[in-house]
PDB file of C-alpha atoms in Angstrom:
ATOM      1  CA  MET A   1     -19.693  59.624 -29.669  1.00  0.00           C
ATOM      2  CA  SER A   2     -18.186  63.027 -28.928  1.00  0.00           C
ATOM      3  CA  TYR A   3     -18.417  65.898 -26.841  1.00  0.00           C
ATOM      4  CA  GLY A   4     -16.747  68.847 -26.528  1.00  0.00           C
ATOM      5  CA  SER A   5     -13.714  70.779 -24.576  1.00  0.00           C
ATOM      6  CA  SER A   6     -13.232  74.056 -24.442  1.00  0.00           C
ATOM      7  CA  SER A   7      -9.668  74.397 -22.534  1.00  0.00           C
ATOM      8  CA  ILE A   8      -7.097  74.170 -19.690  1.00  0.00           C
ATOM      9  CA  ALA A   9      -9.501  76.293 -17.471  1.00  0.00           C
ATOM     10  CA  SER A  10     -12.026  73.294 -17.499  1.00  0.00           C
ATOM     11  CA  GLY A  11      -9.940  70.731 -16.001  1.00  0.00           C
ATOM     12  CA  ALA A  12      -6.510  70.791 -14.137  1.00  0.00           C
ATOM     13  CA  LYS A  13      -4.881  74.418 -14.243  1.00  0.00           C
ATOM     14  CA  THR A  14      -1.020  74.268 -14.847  1.00  0.00           C
ATOM     15  CA  ALA A  15      -0.149  76.876 -17.521  1.00  0.00           C
ATOM     16  CA  ALA A  16      -0.922  80.525 -18.281  1.00  0.00           C
ATOM     17  CA  ARG A  17      -1.815  80.891 -21.612  1.00  0.00           C
ATOM     18  CA  ALA A  18      -5.428  79.591 -22.161  1.00  0.00           C
ATOM     19  CA  PHE A  19      -5.504  76.013 -25.043  1.00  0.00           C
ATOM     20  CA  ASP A  20      -8.939  75.680 -26.308  1.00  0.00           C
ATOM     21  CA  PHE A  21      -8.602  71.886 -27.373  1.00  0.00           C
ATOM     22  CA  GLY A  22     -11.362  71.032 -30.112  1.00  0.00           C
ATOM     23  CA  ARG A  23     -14.055  68.181 -30.066  1.00  0.00           C
ATOM     24  CA  THR A  24     -13.262  64.901 -28.065  1.00  0.00           C
ATOM     25  CA  HIS A  25     -14.265  61.737 -29.547  1.00  0.00           C
ATOM     26  CA  VAL A  26     -15.456  58.449 -27.589  1.00  0.00           C
ATOM     27  CA  VAL A  27     -15.489  54.699 -28.004  1.00  0.00           C
ATOM     28  CA  ARG A  28     -17.121  52.956 -25.660  1.00  0.00           C
ATOM     29  CA  PRO A  29     -16.240  49.328 -24.941  1.00  0.00           C
ATOM     30  CA  LYS A  30     -18.266  46.501 -26.091  1.00  0.00           C
ATOM     31  CA  GLY A  31     -17.720  44.243 -23.314  1.00  0.00           C
ATOM     32  CA  ARG A  32     -17.292  45.140 -20.021  1.00  0.00           C
ATOM     33  CA  HIS A  33     -15.043  48.395 -18.735  1.00  0.00           C
ATOM     34  CA  LEU A  34     -11.877  47.687 -17.511  1.00  0.00           C
ATOM     35  CA  ALA A  35      -9.233  50.092 -19.192  1.00  0.00           C
ATOM     36  CA  THR A  36      -9.862  53.419 -20.714  1.00  0.00           C
ATOM     37  CA  VAL A  37      -6.869  54.883 -22.779  1.00  0.00           C
ATOM     38  CA  VAL A  38      -6.428  58.577 -23.977  1.00  0.00           C
ATOM     39  CA  TRP A  39      -5.212  58.016 -27.361  1.00  0.00           C
ATOM     40  CA  LEU A  40      -3.805  61.419 -29.352  1.00  0.00           C
ATOM     41  CA  HIS A  41      -3.585  62.374 -32.710  1.00  0.00           C
ATOM     42  CA  GLY A  42      -0.245  63.553 -34.793  1.00  0.00           C
ATOM     43  CA  LEU A  43       0.032  67.009 -35.647  1.00  0.00           C
ATOM     44  CA  GLY A  44      -2.658  68.311 -37.899  1.00  0.00           C
ATOM     45  CA  ASP A  45      -4.719  65.353 -37.612  1.00  0.00           C
ATOM     46  CA  ASN A  46      -7.884  65.050 -34.757  1.00  0.00           C
ATOM     47  CA  GLY A  47      -9.494  63.183 -32.508  1.00  0.00           C
ATOM     48  CA  ALA A  48     -12.082  61.844 -35.117  1.00  0.00           C
ATOM     49  CA  SER A  49      -9.788  60.027 -37.594  1.00  0.00           C
ATOM     50  CA  TRP A  50      -8.154  57.512 -34.749  1.00  0.00           C
ATOM     51  CA  SER A  51     -10.917  57.017 -33.319  1.00  0.00           C
ATOM     52  CA  GLN A  52     -12.685  55.123 -36.602  1.00  0.00           C
ATOM     53  CA  LEU A  53      -9.331  52.758 -36.539  1.00  0.00           C
ATOM     54  CA  LEU A  54      -9.430  52.174 -32.824  1.00  0.00           C
ATOM     55  CA  GLU A  55     -12.832  51.321 -32.944  1.00  0.00           C
ATOM     56  CA  THR A  56     -12.141  48.330 -35.212  1.00  0.00           C
ATOM     57  CA  LEU A  57      -9.673  47.024 -33.267  1.00  0.00           C
ATOM     58  CA  PRO A  58     -10.396  43.782 -30.920  1.00  0.00           C
ATOM     59  CA  LEU A  59     -10.388  44.984 -27.961  1.00  0.00           C
ATOM     60  CA  PRO A  60     -14.102  44.940 -26.254  1.00  0.00           C
ATOM     61  CA  ASN A  61     -13.135  46.432 -22.638  1.00  0.00           C
ATOM     62  CA  ILE A  62     -11.104  49.348 -23.459  1.00  0.00           C
ATOM     63  CA  LYS A  63     -13.072  52.780 -23.484  1.00  0.00           C
ATOM     64  CA  TRP A  64     -10.755  55.212 -25.861  1.00  0.00           C
ATOM     65  CA  ILE A  65     -11.144  58.494 -25.349  1.00  0.00           C
ATOM     66  CA  CYS A  66      -9.645  60.954 -28.783  1.00  0.00           C
ATOM     67  CA  PRO A  67      -9.221  64.788 -28.129  1.00  0.00           C
ATOM     68  CA  THR A  68      -9.023  67.267 -30.463  1.00  0.00           C
ATOM     69  CA  ALA A  69      -5.396  69.172 -29.505  1.00  0.00           C
ATOM     70  CA  PRO A  70      -5.570  72.968 -29.972  1.00  0.00           C
ATOM     71  CA  THR A  71      -5.509  75.059 -33.038  1.00  0.00           C
ATOM     72  CA  ARG A  72      -2.134  76.892 -32.523  1.00  0.00           C
ATOM     73  CA  PRO A  73       1.144  78.746 -34.363  1.00  0.00           C
ATOM     74  CA  VAL A  74       3.493  75.453 -35.139  1.00  0.00           C
ATOM     75  CA  ALA A  75       7.091  76.766 -35.413  1.00  0.00           C
ATOM     76  CA  VAL A  76       7.949  73.547 -38.254  1.00  0.00           C
ATOM     77  CA  PHE A  77       5.375  75.020 -40.056  1.00  0.00           C
ATOM     78  CA  GLY A  78       6.253  78.746 -40.466  1.00  0.00           C
ATOM     79  CA  GLY A  79       4.214  79.747 -37.538  1.00  0.00           C
ATOM     80  CA  PHE A  80       1.176  78.524 -39.504  1.00  0.00           C
ATOM     81  CA  PRO A  81      -1.861  77.640 -37.444  1.00  0.00           C
ATOM     82  CA  SER A  82      -2.736  73.640 -37.149  1.00  0.00           C
ATOM     83  CA  THR A  83      -3.851  71.523 -34.714  1.00  0.00           C
ATOM     84  CA  ALA A  84      -0.373  70.544 -32.427  1.00  0.00           C
ATOM     85  CA  TRP A  85      -0.132  69.555 -28.517  1.00  0.00           C
ATOM     86  CA  PHE A  86       2.242  71.952 -27.837  1.00  0.00           C
ATOM     87  CA  ASP A  87       4.906  74.201 -30.416  1.00  0.00           C
ATOM     88  CA  VAL A  88       7.945  72.143 -31.903  1.00  0.00           C
ATOM     89  CA  GLY A  89      10.324  73.582 -34.507  1.00  0.00           C
ATOM     90  CA  ASP A  90      11.935  70.093 -34.507  1.00  0.00           C
ATOM     91  CA  LEU A  91      10.145  66.784 -34.593  1.00  0.00           C
ATOM     92  CA  SER A  92      12.722  65.074 -32.794  1.00  0.00           C
ATOM     93  CA  GLU A  93      14.415  65.373 -29.064  1.00  0.00           C
ATOM     94  CA  ASP A  94      17.179  67.957 -30.284  1.00  0.00           C
ATOM     95  CA  GLY A  95      14.395  70.580 -30.787  1.00  0.00           C
ATOM     96  CA  PRO A  96      13.498  73.223 -27.894  1.00  0.00           C
ATOM     97  CA  ASP A  97      10.434  71.929 -25.428  1.00  0.00           C
ATOM     98  CA  ASP A  98       7.672  74.269 -25.312  1.00  0.00           C
ATOM     99  CA  VAL A  99       7.041  73.119 -21.369  1.00  0.00           C
ATOM    100  CA  GLU A 100       3.846  75.350 -21.194  1.00  0.00           C
ATOM    101  CA  GLY A 101       2.192  73.648 -24.291  1.00  0.00           C
ATOM    102  CA  MET A 102       3.187  70.142 -22.791  1.00  0.00           C
ATOM    103  CA  ASP A 103       1.679  70.707 -19.403  1.00  0.00           C
ATOM    104  CA  ALA A 104      -1.334  72.081 -20.671  1.00  0.00           C
ATOM    105  CA  SER A 105      -2.370  69.150 -23.438  1.00  0.00           C
ATOM    106  CA  ALA A 106      -0.969  66.950 -20.527  1.00  0.00           C
ATOM    107  CA  ALA A 107      -3.221  68.266 -18.008  1.00  0.00           C
ATOM    108  CA  HIS A 108      -6.181  67.581 -20.684  1.00  0.00           C
ATOM    109  CA  VAL A 109      -5.263  64.263 -20.533  1.00  0.00           C
ATOM    110  CA  ALA A 110      -5.227  63.221 -16.919  1.00  0.00           C
ATOM    111  CA  ASN A 111      -8.657  65.723 -16.505  1.00  0.00           C
ATOM    112  CA  LEU A 112      -9.993  63.056 -18.813  1.00  0.00           C
ATOM    113  CA  LEU A 113      -8.644  60.157 -17.366  1.00  0.00           C
ATOM    114  CA  SER A 114     -10.049  61.847 -13.705  1.00  0.00           C
ATOM    115  CA  THR A 115     -13.688  61.447 -14.379  1.00  0.00           C
ATOM    116  CA  GLU A 116     -12.953  57.358 -15.406  1.00  0.00           C
ATOM    117  CA  PRO A 117     -13.395  55.138 -12.208  1.00  0.00           C
ATOM    118  CA  ALA A 118     -10.665  54.900  -9.946  1.00  0.00           C
ATOM    119  CA  ASP A 119      -8.279  52.399 -10.135  1.00  0.00           C
ATOM    120  CA  SER A 120      -9.517  50.134  -7.934  1.00  0.00           C
ATOM    121  CA  MET A 121     -12.753  49.797  -7.470  1.00  0.00           C
ATOM    122  CA  PHE A 122     -14.695  47.862  -5.710  1.00  0.00           C
ATOM    123  CA  SER A 123     -17.722  44.796  -7.103  1.00  0.00           C
ATOM    124  CA  GLN A 124     -21.396  45.368  -5.661  1.00  0.00           C
ATOM    125  CA  THR A 125     -22.215  41.261  -7.250  1.00  0.00           C
ATOM    126  CA  ASN A 126     -18.951  39.627  -6.150  1.00  0.00           C
ATOM    127  CA  LEU A 127     -17.066  40.450  -3.497  1.00  0.00           C
ATOM    128  CA  PHE A 128     -13.429  41.560  -4.302  1.00  0.00           C
ATOM    129  CA  CYS A 129     -11.948  44.770  -5.768  1.00  0.00           C
ATOM    130  CA  CYS A 130     -11.530  44.580  -9.726  1.00  0.00           C
ATOM    131  CA  ALA A 131      -8.085  46.414 -11.096  1.00  0.00           C
ATOM    132  CA  PHE A 132      -9.560  49.513 -13.128  1.00  0.00           C
ATOM    133  CA  LYS A 133      -6.590  50.717 -15.285  1.00  0.00           C
ATOM    134  CA  LEU A 134      -5.936  54.193 -17.635  1.00  0.00           C
ATOM    135  CA  GLY A 135      -3.144  54.560 -20.026  1.00  0.00           C
ATOM    136  CA  VAL A 136      -2.632  56.999 -22.929  1.00  0.00           C
ATOM    137  CA  GLY A 137      -1.123  56.280 -26.312  1.00  0.00           C
ATOM    138  CA  GLY A 138      -1.066  58.187 -29.238  1.00  0.00           C
ATOM    139  CA  PHE A 139       0.962  58.568 -33.031  1.00  0.00           C
ATOM    140  CA  SER A 140       3.523  61.273 -33.834  1.00  0.00           C
ATOM    141  CA  MET A 141       3.557  64.357 -31.573  1.00  0.00           C
ATOM    142  CA  GLY A 142       0.387  62.513 -29.909  1.00  0.00           C
ATOM    143  CA  ALA A 143       3.056  60.044 -29.300  1.00  0.00           C
ATOM    144  CA  ALA A 144       5.357  62.751 -28.096  1.00  0.00           C
ATOM    145  CA  THR A 145       2.549  64.330 -25.745  1.00  0.00           C
ATOM    146  CA  ALA A 146       1.970  60.624 -24.057  1.00  0.00           C
ATOM    147  CA  LEU A 147       5.880  59.800 -23.738  1.00  0.00           C
ATOM    148  CA  TYR A 148       5.838  63.267 -21.817  1.00  0.00           C
ATOM    149  CA  SER A 149       2.540  62.327 -19.651  1.00  0.00           C
ATOM    150  CA  ALA A 150       4.726  59.174 -18.818  1.00  0.00           C
ATOM    151  CA  THR A 151       7.308  61.313 -17.499  1.00  0.00           C
ATOM    152  CA  CYS A 152       5.183  63.728 -15.394  1.00  0.00           C
ATOM    153  CA  CYS A 153       3.566  60.595 -13.558  1.00  0.00           C
ATOM    154  CA  ALA A 154       6.656  59.373 -12.994  1.00  0.00           C
ATOM    155  CA  HIS A 155       7.860  62.358 -11.382  1.00  0.00           C
ATOM    156  CA  GLY A 156       4.672  63.024  -9.896  1.00  0.00           C
ATOM    157  CA  LYS A 157       4.729  66.827 -11.570  1.00  0.00           C
ATOM    158  CA  TYR A 158       4.174  69.152 -14.355  1.00  0.00           C
ATOM    159  CA  GLY A 159       7.201  70.780 -15.849  1.00  0.00           C
ATOM    160  CA  ASN A 160       5.689  73.760 -14.002  1.00  0.00           C
ATOM    161  CA  GLY A 161       6.161  71.780 -11.104  1.00  0.00           C
ATOM    162  CA  LYS A 162       2.158  71.160  -9.951  1.00  0.00           C
ATOM    163  CA  PRO A 163       1.308  67.593  -9.303  1.00  0.00           C
ATOM    164  CA  TYR A 164       0.458  64.887 -11.078  1.00  0.00           C
ATOM    165  CA  PRO A 165      -2.526  63.686 -10.286  1.00  0.00           C
ATOM    166  CA  VAL A 166      -3.492  60.086 -12.556  1.00  0.00           C
ATOM    167  CA  ASN A 167      -1.830  56.577 -11.693  1.00  0.00           C
ATOM    168  CA  LEU A 168      -0.746  55.387 -15.219  1.00  0.00           C
ATOM    169  CA  SER A 169      -1.038  51.786 -15.987  1.00  0.00           C
ATOM    170  CA  VAL A 170      -0.130  51.831 -19.653  1.00  0.00           C
ATOM    171  CA  VAL A 171       2.016  54.223 -22.115  1.00  0.00           C
ATOM    172  CA  VAL A 172       2.265  53.972 -25.960  1.00  0.00           C
ATOM    173  CA  GLY A 173       3.985  55.301 -28.579  1.00  0.00           C
ATOM    174  CA  LEU A 174       3.964  55.222 -32.525  1.00  0.00           C
ATOM    175  CA  SER A 175       6.661  57.007 -34.579  1.00  0.00           C
ATOM    176  CA  GLY A 176       7.518  59.598 -32.023  1.00  0.00           C
ATOM    177  CA  TRP A 177       9.686  60.814 -29.832  1.00  0.00           C
ATOM    178  CA  LEU A 178      10.244  61.603 -26.229  1.00  0.00           C
ATOM    179  CA  PRO A 179      10.177  65.235 -25.517  1.00  0.00           C
ATOM    180  CA  CYS A 180      12.768  66.852 -22.791  1.00  0.00           C
ATOM    181  CA  ALA A 181      14.991  64.159 -23.551  1.00  0.00           C
ATOM    182  CA  ARG A 182      17.922  65.885 -21.993  1.00  0.00           C
ATOM    183  CA  SER A 183      16.904  66.526 -18.749  1.00  0.00           C
ATOM    184  CA  LEU A 184      15.422  63.415 -17.657  1.00  0.00           C
ATOM    185  CA  LYS A 185      16.869  61.191 -15.852  1.00  0.00           C
ATOM    186  CA  ARG A 186      17.682  64.605 -13.170  1.00  0.00           C
ATOM    187  CA  LYS A 187      14.702  64.907 -13.045  1.00  0.00           C
ATOM    188  CA  LEU A 188      13.282  61.548 -11.551  1.00  0.00           C
ATOM    189  CA  GLU A 189      16.824  60.810  -9.607  1.00  0.00           C
ATOM    190  CA  GLY A 190      16.879  61.202  -6.132  1.00  0.00           C
ATOM    191  CA  SER A 191      13.037  60.308  -5.452  1.00  0.00           C
ATOM    192  CA  GLN A 192      12.293  56.369  -4.467  1.00  0.00           C
ATOM    193  CA  ASP A 193       9.186  56.861  -5.579  1.00  0.00           C
ATOM    194  CA  ALA A 194       9.793  58.110  -8.482  1.00  0.00           C
ATOM    195  CA  ALA A 195      12.170  55.597  -9.679  1.00  0.00           C
ATOM    196  CA  ARG A 196       9.513  53.126  -8.560  1.00  0.00           C
ATOM    197  CA  ARG A 197       6.517  54.321 -10.148  1.00  0.00           C
ATOM    198  CA  ALA A 198       8.981  54.621 -14.192  1.00  0.00           C
ATOM    199  CA  SER A 199      10.676  50.905 -13.326  1.00  0.00           C
ATOM    200  CA  SER A 200       6.855  49.726 -12.997  1.00  0.00           C
ATOM    201  CA  LEU A 201       5.078  51.507 -16.109  1.00  0.00           C
ATOM    202  CA  PRO A 202       5.198  49.710 -19.338  1.00  0.00           C
ATOM    203  CA  ILE A 203       5.573  51.484 -22.462  1.00  0.00           C
ATOM    204  CA  LEU A 204       5.852  50.250 -26.255  1.00  0.00           C
ATOM    205  CA  LEU A 205       7.195  52.164 -28.534  1.00  0.00           C
ATOM    206  CA  CYS A 206       6.728  51.776 -32.346  1.00  0.00           C
ATOM    207  CA  HIS A 207       8.853  52.962 -34.894  1.00  0.00           C
ATOM    208  CA  GLY A 208       9.583  52.209 -38.908  1.00  0.00           C
ATOM    209  CA  ASN A 209      12.876  52.406 -39.746  1.00  0.00           C
ATOM    210  CA  GLY A 210      11.503  53.634 -43.027  1.00  0.00           C
ATOM    211  CA  ASP A 211       9.954  57.144 -41.234  1.00  0.00           C
ATOM    212  CA  GLU A 212      10.729  60.353 -43.065  1.00  0.00           C
ATOM    213  CA  VAL A 213       9.377  62.064 -40.472  1.00  0.00           C
ATOM    214  CA  VAL A 214      10.008  61.853 -37.102  1.00  0.00           C
ATOM    215  CA  LEU A 215      13.205  60.019 -38.293  1.00  0.00           C
ATOM    216  CA  TYR A 216      14.224  56.175 -36.241  1.00  0.00           C
ATOM    217  CA  LYS A 217      16.721  57.156 -34.750  1.00  0.00           C
ATOM    218  CA  HIS A 218      14.803  59.479 -32.844  1.00  0.00           C
ATOM    219  CA  GLY A 219      12.819  56.806 -31.077  1.00  0.00           C
ATOM    220  CA  GLU A 220      15.802  54.647 -30.763  1.00  0.00           C
ATOM    221  CA  LYS A 221      17.605  57.695 -28.565  1.00  0.00           C
ATOM    222  CA  SER A 222      14.038  58.117 -26.849  1.00  0.00           C
ATOM    223  CA  ALA A 223      14.109  54.557 -25.770  1.00  0.00           C
ATOM    224  CA  GLN A 224      17.331  54.560 -24.504  1.00  0.00           C
ATOM    225  CA  VAL A 225      16.896  57.560 -22.576  1.00  0.00           C
ATOM    226  CA  LEU A 226      13.543  56.422 -21.433  1.00  0.00           C
ATOM    227  CA  LYS A 227      15.388  53.243 -20.023  1.00  0.00           C
ATOM    228  CA  SER A 228      18.796  55.060 -18.886  1.00  0.00           C
ATOM    229  CA  SER A 229      16.372  56.908 -16.938  1.00  0.00           C
ATOM    230  CA  GLY A 230      15.061  54.018 -14.657  1.00  0.00           C
ATOM    231  CA  PHE A 231      12.207  53.087 -17.567  1.00  0.00           C
ATOM    232  CA  GLU A 232      12.871  49.415 -17.050  1.00  0.00           C
ATOM    233  CA  ASN A 233       9.799  48.055 -18.867  1.00  0.00           C
ATOM    234  CA  ALA A 234      10.042  50.594 -21.822  1.00  0.00           C
ATOM    235  CA  ALA A 235      10.479  48.558 -25.196  1.00  0.00           C
ATOM    236  CA  LEU A 236      11.130  49.644 -28.348  1.00  0.00           C
ATOM    237  CA  LYS A 237       9.550  47.292 -31.945  1.00  0.00           C
ATOM    238  CA  THR A 238      11.338  48.068 -35.242  1.00  0.00           C
ATOM    239  CA  TYR A 239       9.119  48.086 -38.554  1.00  0.00           C
ATOM    240  CA  ASN A 240      11.584  47.380 -41.660  1.00  0.00           C
ATOM    241  CA  GLY A 241      10.496  49.898 -44.249  1.00  0.00           C
ATOM    242  CA  LEU A 242       7.460  51.529 -42.408  1.00  0.00           C
ATOM    243  CA  GLY A 243       7.307  55.037 -42.863  1.00  0.00           C
ATOM    244  CA  HIS A 244       5.423  58.150 -40.708  1.00  0.00           C
ATOM    245  CA  TYR A 245       2.561  56.188 -40.677  1.00  0.00           C
ATOM    246  CA  THR A 246       0.492  52.684 -39.074  1.00  0.00           C
ATOM    247  CA  VAL A 247      -0.101  49.380 -40.648  1.00  0.00           C
ATOM    248  CA  PRO A 248      -2.095  46.380 -39.641  1.00  0.00           C
ATOM    249  CA  GLY A 249       0.777  44.389 -38.275  1.00  0.00           C
ATOM    250  CA  GLU A 250       1.775  47.089 -35.714  1.00  0.00           C
ATOM    251  CA  MET A 251      -1.523  47.399 -34.882  1.00  0.00           C
ATOM    252  CA  ASN A 252      -1.760  44.191 -33.911  1.00  0.00           C
ATOM    253  CA  ASP A 253       1.336  44.327 -31.833  1.00  0.00           C
ATOM    254  CA  VAL A 254      -0.645  47.183 -29.760  1.00  0.00           C
ATOM    255  CA  CYS A 255      -3.167  45.317 -29.336  1.00  0.00           C
ATOM    256  CA  LYS A 256      -1.095  41.700 -28.044  1.00  0.00           C
ATOM    257  CA  PHE A 257       0.938  44.892 -25.864  1.00  0.00           C
ATOM    258  CA  LEU A 258      -2.717  46.177 -24.237  1.00  0.00           C
ATOM    259  CA  THR A 259      -4.063  42.975 -23.565  1.00  0.00           C
ATOM    260  CA  THR A 260      -1.288  41.463 -21.993  1.00  0.00           C
ATOM    261  CA  VAL A 261      -0.395  44.695 -20.378  1.00  0.00           C
ATOM    262  CA  LEU A 262      -4.054  45.521 -18.966  1.00  0.00           C
ATOM    263  CA  GLY A 263      -4.841  42.057 -17.947  1.00  0.00           C
ATOM    264  CA  LEU A 264      -7.771  41.450 -20.501  1.00  0.00           C
ATOM    265  CA  ASP A 265      -7.292  37.752 -21.126  1.00  0.00           C
ATOM    266  CA  GLY A 266     -10.610  36.418 -21.575  1.00  0.00           C
ATOM    267  CA  SER A 267     -12.348  39.594 -20.408  1.00  0.00           C
ATOM    268  CA  HIS A 268     -14.621  40.054 -23.353  1.00  0.00           C
ATOM    269  CA  SER A 269     -18.105  40.295 -21.947  1.00  0.00           C
TER     270      SER A 269
END
């Protein structure tokens, strides 16, 4: 299933420019719907390719939303247009930060999640509250956008200072990096609420030490910065010889992480 999403103007308005997002593909849960995860593709890709992979995972209680980034000029490609969540000149935490572009993409993710069930929903058939979880994950530039969303969630604000509206329960980043790493610790300092949100947010980073596109050292540095900034539940998993792609073993680790963190054990119907 897929549906279109025209621009950030249709959701949270956080940027001066309008960004036209592409088609969004949705993988419906095969069992009881307990969590929704927005999954973000890498530079030059689209939501369809990842939706096909995610549909095969043994996670029947997760609804996957796979949007497609806007097509825009990208500095790392010499200004040639490509699908990209933000402009980037260097695939690492060392490059200049396109905060406006990242805010637009983070707001698009939050807008998609905001239509999902509330964080705690009341069951009519069973007299208890069942926690509903929201998450974001991605690959490469999609992972960078997911990590940026994590920092906005902890800070409670986008980079432009407008409120971040979603409570994330989990974040996954494959072969990516942490944008705005240089200013993260300073942004979170002095706020007990930000410190609490950061420390309680589970983050899984996966990176191959054979990655020739986003070098392993950038994934390693990203994990270190997250930890030192208060994200105590951030973990880095290393894959020997893995390049800039995913393999079944890595996706198995993602499945185990999501099952544990989201409390999906035994909830297959």
